[in-house]
Coordinates of C-alpha atoms in Angstrom, one line a residue:
X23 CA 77.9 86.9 111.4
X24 CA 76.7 85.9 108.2
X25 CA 76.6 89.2 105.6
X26 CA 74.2 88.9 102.7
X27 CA 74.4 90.4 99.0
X28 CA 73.2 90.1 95.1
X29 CA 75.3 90.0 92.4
X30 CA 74.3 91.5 89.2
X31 CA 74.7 88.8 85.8
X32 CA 74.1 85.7 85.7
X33 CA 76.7 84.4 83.3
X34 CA 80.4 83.8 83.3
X35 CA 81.5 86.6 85.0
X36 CA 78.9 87.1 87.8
X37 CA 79.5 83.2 88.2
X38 CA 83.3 83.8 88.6
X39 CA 82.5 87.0 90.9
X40 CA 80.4 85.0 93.2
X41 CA 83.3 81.9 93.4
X42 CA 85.8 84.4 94.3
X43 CA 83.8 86.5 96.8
X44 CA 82.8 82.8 98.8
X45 CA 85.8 81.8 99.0
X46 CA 87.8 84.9 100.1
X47 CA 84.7 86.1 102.8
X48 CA 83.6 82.7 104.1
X49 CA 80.8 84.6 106.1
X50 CA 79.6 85.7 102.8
X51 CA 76.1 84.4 101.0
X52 CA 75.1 85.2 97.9
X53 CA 70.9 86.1 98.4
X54 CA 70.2 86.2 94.3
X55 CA 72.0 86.9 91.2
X56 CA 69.8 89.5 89.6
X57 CA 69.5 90.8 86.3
X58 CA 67.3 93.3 83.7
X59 CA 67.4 92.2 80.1
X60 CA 65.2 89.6 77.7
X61 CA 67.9 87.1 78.3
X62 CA 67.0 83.4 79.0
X63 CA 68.6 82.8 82.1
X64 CA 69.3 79.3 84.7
X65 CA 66.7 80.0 87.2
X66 CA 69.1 79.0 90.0
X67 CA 72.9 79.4 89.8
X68 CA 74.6 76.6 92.7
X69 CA 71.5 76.7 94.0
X70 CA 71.0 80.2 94.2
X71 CA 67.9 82.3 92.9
X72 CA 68.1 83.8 89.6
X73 CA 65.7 87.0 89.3
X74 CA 65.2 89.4 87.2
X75 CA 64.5 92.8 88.7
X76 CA 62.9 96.4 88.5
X77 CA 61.9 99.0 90.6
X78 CA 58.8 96.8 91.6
X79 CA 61.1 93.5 92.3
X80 CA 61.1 92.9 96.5
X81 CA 64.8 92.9 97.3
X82 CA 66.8 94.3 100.5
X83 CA 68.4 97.5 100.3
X84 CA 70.3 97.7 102.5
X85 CA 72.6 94.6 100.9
X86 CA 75.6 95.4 99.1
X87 CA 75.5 94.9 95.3
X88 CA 78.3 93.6 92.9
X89 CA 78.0 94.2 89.5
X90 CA 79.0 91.3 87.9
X91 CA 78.7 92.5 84.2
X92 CA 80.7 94.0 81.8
X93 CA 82.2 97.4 82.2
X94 CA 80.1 99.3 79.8
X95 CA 76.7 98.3 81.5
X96 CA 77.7 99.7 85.1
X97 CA 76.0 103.5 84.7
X98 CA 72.3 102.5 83.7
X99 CA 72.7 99.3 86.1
X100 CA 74.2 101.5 88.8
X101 CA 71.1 104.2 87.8
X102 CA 68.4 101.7 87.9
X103 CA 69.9 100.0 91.0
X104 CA 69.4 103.7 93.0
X105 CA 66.1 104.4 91.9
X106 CA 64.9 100.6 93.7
X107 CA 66.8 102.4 96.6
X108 CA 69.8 100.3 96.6
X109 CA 72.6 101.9 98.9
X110 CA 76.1 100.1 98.8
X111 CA 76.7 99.3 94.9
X112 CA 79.8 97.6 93.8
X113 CA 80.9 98.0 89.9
X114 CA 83.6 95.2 89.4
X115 CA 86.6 97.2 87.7
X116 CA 89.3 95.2 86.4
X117 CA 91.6 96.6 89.2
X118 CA 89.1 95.0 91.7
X119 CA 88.7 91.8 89.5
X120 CA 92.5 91.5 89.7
X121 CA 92.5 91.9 93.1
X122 CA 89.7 89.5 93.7
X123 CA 91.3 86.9 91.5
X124 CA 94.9 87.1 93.5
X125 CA 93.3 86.4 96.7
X126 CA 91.3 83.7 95.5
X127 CA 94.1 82.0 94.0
X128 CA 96.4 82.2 96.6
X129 CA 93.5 80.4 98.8
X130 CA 93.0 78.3 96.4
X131 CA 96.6 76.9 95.7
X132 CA 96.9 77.0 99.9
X133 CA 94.1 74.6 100.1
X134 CA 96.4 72.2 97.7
X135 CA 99.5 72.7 100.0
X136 CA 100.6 74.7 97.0
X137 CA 102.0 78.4 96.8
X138 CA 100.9 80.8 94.5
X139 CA 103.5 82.5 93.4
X140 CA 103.5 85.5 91.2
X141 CA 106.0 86.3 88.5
X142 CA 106.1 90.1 90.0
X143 CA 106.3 88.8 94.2
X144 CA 108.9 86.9 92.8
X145 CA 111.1 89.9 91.6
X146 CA 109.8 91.9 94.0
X147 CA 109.9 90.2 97.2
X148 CA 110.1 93.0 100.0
X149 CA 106.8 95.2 100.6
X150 CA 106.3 97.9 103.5
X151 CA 102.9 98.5 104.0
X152 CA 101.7 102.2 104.7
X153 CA 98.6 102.1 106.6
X154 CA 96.0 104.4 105.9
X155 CA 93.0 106.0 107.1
X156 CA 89.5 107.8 106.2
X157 CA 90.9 110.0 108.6
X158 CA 94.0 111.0 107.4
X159 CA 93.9 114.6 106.4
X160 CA 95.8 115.8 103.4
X161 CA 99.8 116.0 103.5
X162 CA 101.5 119.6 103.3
X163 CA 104.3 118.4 101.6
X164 CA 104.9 116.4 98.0
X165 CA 105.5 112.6 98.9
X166 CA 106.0 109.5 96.4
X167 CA 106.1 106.2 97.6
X168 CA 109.2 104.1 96.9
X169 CA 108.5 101.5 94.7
X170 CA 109.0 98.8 97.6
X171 CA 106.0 100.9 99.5
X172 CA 102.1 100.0 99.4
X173 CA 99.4 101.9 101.2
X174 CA 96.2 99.5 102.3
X175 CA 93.6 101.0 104.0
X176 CA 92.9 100.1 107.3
X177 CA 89.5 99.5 109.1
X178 CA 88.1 99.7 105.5
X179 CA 85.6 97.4 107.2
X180 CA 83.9 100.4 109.0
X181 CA 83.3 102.7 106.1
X182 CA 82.5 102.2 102.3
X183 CA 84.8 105.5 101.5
X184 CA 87.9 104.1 99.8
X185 CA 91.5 106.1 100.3
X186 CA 93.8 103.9 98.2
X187 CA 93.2 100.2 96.1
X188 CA 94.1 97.6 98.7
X189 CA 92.1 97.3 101.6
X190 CA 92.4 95.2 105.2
X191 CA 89.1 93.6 105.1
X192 CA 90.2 91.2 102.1
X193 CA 91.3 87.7 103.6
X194 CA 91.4 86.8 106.9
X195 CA 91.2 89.9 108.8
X196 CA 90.3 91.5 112.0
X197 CA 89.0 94.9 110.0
X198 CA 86.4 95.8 112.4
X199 CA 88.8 96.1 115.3
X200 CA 90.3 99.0 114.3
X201 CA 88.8 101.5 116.3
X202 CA 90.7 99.6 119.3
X203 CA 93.3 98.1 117.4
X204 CA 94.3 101.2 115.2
X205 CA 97.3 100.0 112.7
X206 CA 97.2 96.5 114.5
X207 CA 94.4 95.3 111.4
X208 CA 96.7 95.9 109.2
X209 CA 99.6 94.1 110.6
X210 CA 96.9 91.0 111.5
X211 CA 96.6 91.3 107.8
X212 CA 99.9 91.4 106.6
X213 CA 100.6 88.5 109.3
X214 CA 97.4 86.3 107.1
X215 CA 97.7 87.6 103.5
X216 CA 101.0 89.0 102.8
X217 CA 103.5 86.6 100.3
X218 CA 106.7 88.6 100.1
X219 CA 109.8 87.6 101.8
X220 CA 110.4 91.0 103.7
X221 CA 107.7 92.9 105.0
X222 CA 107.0 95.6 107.0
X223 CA 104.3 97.9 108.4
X224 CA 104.3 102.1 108.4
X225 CA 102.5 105.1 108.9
X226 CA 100.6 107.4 106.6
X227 CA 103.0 110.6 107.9
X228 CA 105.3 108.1 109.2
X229 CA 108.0 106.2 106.8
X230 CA 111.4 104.8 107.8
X231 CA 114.7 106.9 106.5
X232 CA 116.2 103.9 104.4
X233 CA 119.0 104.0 102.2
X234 CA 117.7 103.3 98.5
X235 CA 119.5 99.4 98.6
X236 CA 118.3 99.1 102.2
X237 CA 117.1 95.4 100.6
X238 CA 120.3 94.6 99.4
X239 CA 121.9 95.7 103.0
X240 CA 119.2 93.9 104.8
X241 CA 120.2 90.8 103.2
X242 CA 123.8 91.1 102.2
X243 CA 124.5 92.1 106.6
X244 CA 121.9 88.7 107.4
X245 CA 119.5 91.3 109.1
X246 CA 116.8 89.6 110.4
X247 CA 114.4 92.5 111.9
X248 CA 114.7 96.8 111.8
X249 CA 112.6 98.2 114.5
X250 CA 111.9 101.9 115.1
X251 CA 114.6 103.8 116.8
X252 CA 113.8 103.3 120.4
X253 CA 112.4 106.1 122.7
X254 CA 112.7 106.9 126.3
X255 CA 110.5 107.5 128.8
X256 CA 110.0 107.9 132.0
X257 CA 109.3 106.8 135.3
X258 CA 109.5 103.4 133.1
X259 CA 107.7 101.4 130.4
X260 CA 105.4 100.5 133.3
X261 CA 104.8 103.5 134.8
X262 CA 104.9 105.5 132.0
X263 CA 102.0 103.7 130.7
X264 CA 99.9 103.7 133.4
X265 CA 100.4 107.3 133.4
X266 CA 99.6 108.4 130.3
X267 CA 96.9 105.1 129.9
X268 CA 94.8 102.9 132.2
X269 CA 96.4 101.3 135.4
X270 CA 94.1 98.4 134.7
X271 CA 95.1 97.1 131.4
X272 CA 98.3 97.1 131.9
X273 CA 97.7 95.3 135.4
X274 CA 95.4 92.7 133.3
X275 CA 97.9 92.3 130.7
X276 CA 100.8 91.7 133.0
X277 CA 98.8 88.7 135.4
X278 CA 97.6 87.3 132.0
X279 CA 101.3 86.9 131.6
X280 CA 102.0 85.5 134.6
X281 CA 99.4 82.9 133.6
X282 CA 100.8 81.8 130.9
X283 CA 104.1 82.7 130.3
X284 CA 105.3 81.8 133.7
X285 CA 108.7 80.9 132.5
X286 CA 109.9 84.7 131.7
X287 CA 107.5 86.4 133.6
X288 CA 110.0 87.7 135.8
X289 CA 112.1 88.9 132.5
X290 CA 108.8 91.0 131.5
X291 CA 108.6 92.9 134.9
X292 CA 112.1 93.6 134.7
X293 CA 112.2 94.7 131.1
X294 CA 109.1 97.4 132.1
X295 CA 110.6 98.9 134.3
X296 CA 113.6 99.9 132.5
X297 CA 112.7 102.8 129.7
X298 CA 113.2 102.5 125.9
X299 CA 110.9 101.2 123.7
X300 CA 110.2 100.9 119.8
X301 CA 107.0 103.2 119.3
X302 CA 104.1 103.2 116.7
X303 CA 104.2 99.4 116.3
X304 CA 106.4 100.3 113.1
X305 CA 109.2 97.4 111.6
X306 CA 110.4 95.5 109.0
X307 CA 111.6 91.9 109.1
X308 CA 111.8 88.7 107.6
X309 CA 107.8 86.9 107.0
X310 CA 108.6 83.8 109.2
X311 CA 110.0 86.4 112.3
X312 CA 107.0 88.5 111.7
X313 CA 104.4 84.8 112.1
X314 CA 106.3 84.0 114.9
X315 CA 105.8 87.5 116.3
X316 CA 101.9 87.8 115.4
X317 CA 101.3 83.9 116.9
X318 CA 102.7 85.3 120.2
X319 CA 101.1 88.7 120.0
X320 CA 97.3 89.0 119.3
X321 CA 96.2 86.2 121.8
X322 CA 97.8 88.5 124.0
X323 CA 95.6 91.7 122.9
X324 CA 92.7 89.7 122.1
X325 CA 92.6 88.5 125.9
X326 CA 93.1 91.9 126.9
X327 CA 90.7 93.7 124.5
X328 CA 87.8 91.4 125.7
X329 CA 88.9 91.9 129.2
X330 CA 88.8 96.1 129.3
X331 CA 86.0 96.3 126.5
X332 CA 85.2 99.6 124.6
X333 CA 86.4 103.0 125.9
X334 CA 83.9 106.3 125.1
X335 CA 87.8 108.1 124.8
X336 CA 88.8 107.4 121.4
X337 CA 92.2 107.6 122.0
X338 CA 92.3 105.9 125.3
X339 CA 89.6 102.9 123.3
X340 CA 93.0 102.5 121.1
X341 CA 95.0 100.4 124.4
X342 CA 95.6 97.1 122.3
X343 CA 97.6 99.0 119.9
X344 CA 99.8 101.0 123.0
X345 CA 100.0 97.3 125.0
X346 CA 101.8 96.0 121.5
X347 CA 104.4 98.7 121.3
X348 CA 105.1 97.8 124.5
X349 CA 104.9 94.1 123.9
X350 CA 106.8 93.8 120.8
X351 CA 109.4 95.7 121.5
X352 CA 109.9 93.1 124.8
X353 CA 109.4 90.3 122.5
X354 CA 112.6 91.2 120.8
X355 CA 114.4 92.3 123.8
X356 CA 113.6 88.6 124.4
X357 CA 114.9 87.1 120.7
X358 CA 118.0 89.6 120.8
X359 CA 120.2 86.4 121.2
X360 CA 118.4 84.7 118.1
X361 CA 117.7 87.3 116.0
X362 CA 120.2 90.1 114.3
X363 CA 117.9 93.3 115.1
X364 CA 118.8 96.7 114.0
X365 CA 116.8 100.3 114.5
X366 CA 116.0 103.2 111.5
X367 CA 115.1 105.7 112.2
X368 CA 111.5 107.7 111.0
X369 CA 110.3 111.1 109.6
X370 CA 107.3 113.2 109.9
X371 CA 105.1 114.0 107.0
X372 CA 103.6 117.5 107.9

């Protein structure tokens, strides 16, 4: 669906603003670039209006604003913008010009079969990625992030309240899902936007216990993928679900199977009905493993998602991101032969 907004400027920077935001959000038009001085001004910009504005000027408030202007501007433009009863204004700080430019660039050099390759991925080229939520009520206890850690927010699609700098609605994303697929958007984003070499995906309260050269270790020992310690349950990975979950999805997800993995269908039944699993779709693993992974995994959960709809249970809406724990962790069982997978265990953040 095509999502509409104004930029304020109408020079270089708004111009630059409005390339970056096109490319990165292809659903993304650009209704005017607006501006409020004496100026002489293009009347179009790429084809786009140029018009200057005031509290009389007909525009739609209810369209996000960027402010494409220098730094210094953005309290009277963000003051004049509320009094015309504009509600979602954007100021463009350099952190989210820097941002914007990365992602933009690494499109851009994609498109040229080129990679984009920065001098600080390049030293740096393992990154877990804490997700995070509007929800997420304050920790009891001090905690730093290693320097290897980076929170990005996920279904920052849903809400215009920000909880940390990097968000999973930039790029190709599934953002809006998250009330269904819970941590899942950001592992479909890590899967589409992420460049390091190593990545891996944790939990606001939830971190792995990881010796300080875990990186070295990982590579030095050839490790290939570290999942969450596996738990048990009981009757079995089927029946447990069904238990605790609805009978139906899993029955849905399990003749989807059938359908088109007919070749180690019989493997999957037999692998649910034994009892450990890796729980809260938490690893870290090499990027390739982890494309390999996600190209198997959400056609799966998208199937399955469209199948049982939207649940008025909150917790019981979030079954694409219980069906993955359950499906990655048979995925592996799968590649154990292939693969040189090893468990950590995690902690708690009260």
């Amino acid at each position: 669906m095509e999502r509409k907004i104004y930029i304020v400027g109408a020079h270089s920077r708004a111009r630059t603003l409005g390339t970056y935001l096109t490319k990165i959000y292809p659903d993304m038009k650009i209704e005017a670039y607006l501006y409020d001085n004496d100026e002489l001004n293009a009347a179009y910009i790429d084809g786009i209006p140029v018009v200057r504005f005031n509290q009389d000027t007909s525009i739609q408030t209810e369209y996000p604003v960027y402010l494409g202007t220098r730094g210094i501007y953005h309290a009277a433009l963000t003051e004049k913008l509320q009094r015309a009863g504009m509600k979602e204004i954007i100021p463009v700080t350099p952190e989210l010009d820097l941002e914007l430019r990365n992602h933009f660039l690494a499109l851009y050099y994609a498109e040229m079969g080129r990679s984009f390759d920065k001098f600080d991925s390049v030293i740096e080229s393992a990154c877990i990625y804490v997700a995070r939520s509007v929800f997420d009520k304050p920790l009891n206890q001090a905690s730093t992030l290693s320097v290897f850690r980076k929170e990005i927010q996920a279904g920052a699609a849903l809400t215009a309240e920000r909880v940390c700098e990097l968000t999973d609605n930039i790029g190709e994303n599934i953002s809006e899902k998250n009330r269904q697929f819970c941590e899942l958007t950001v592992l479909y984003w890590i899967w589409k936007n992420a460049r390091q070499d190593i990545v891996g995906l944790e939990h606001y309260r939830r971190h792995f216990l990881l010796p300080e050269d875990w990186i070295r270790k990982m590579r030095e020992m050839d490790i290939d993928v570290i999942l969450a310690t596996p738990l048990y349950v009981a009757p079995s990975l089927t029946g447990n679900y069904k238990e605790r979950h609805m009978a139906s999805d899993w029955d849905f997800m399990m003749d989807y199977l059938k359908k088109i993995y007919p070749e180690y269908y019989k493997e999957a039944v037999y692998f649910f009905d034994t009892n450990l699993y890796s729980p809260c779709n938490m690893f870290i693993m090499k990027k390739e493993i982890l494309n390999e992974l996600c190209a198997w995994l959400f056609p799966i959960l998208f199937v399955c998602a469209e199948h049982g709809g939207e649940r008025e249970d909150a917790y019981q809406n979030r079954y694409p991101g219980f069906l993955a724990e359950r499906l990655m962790t048979f995925f592996f069982e799968e590649k154990r032969e292939q693969y040189k997978i090893v468990y950590a265990d995690k902690n708690f953040l009260e």
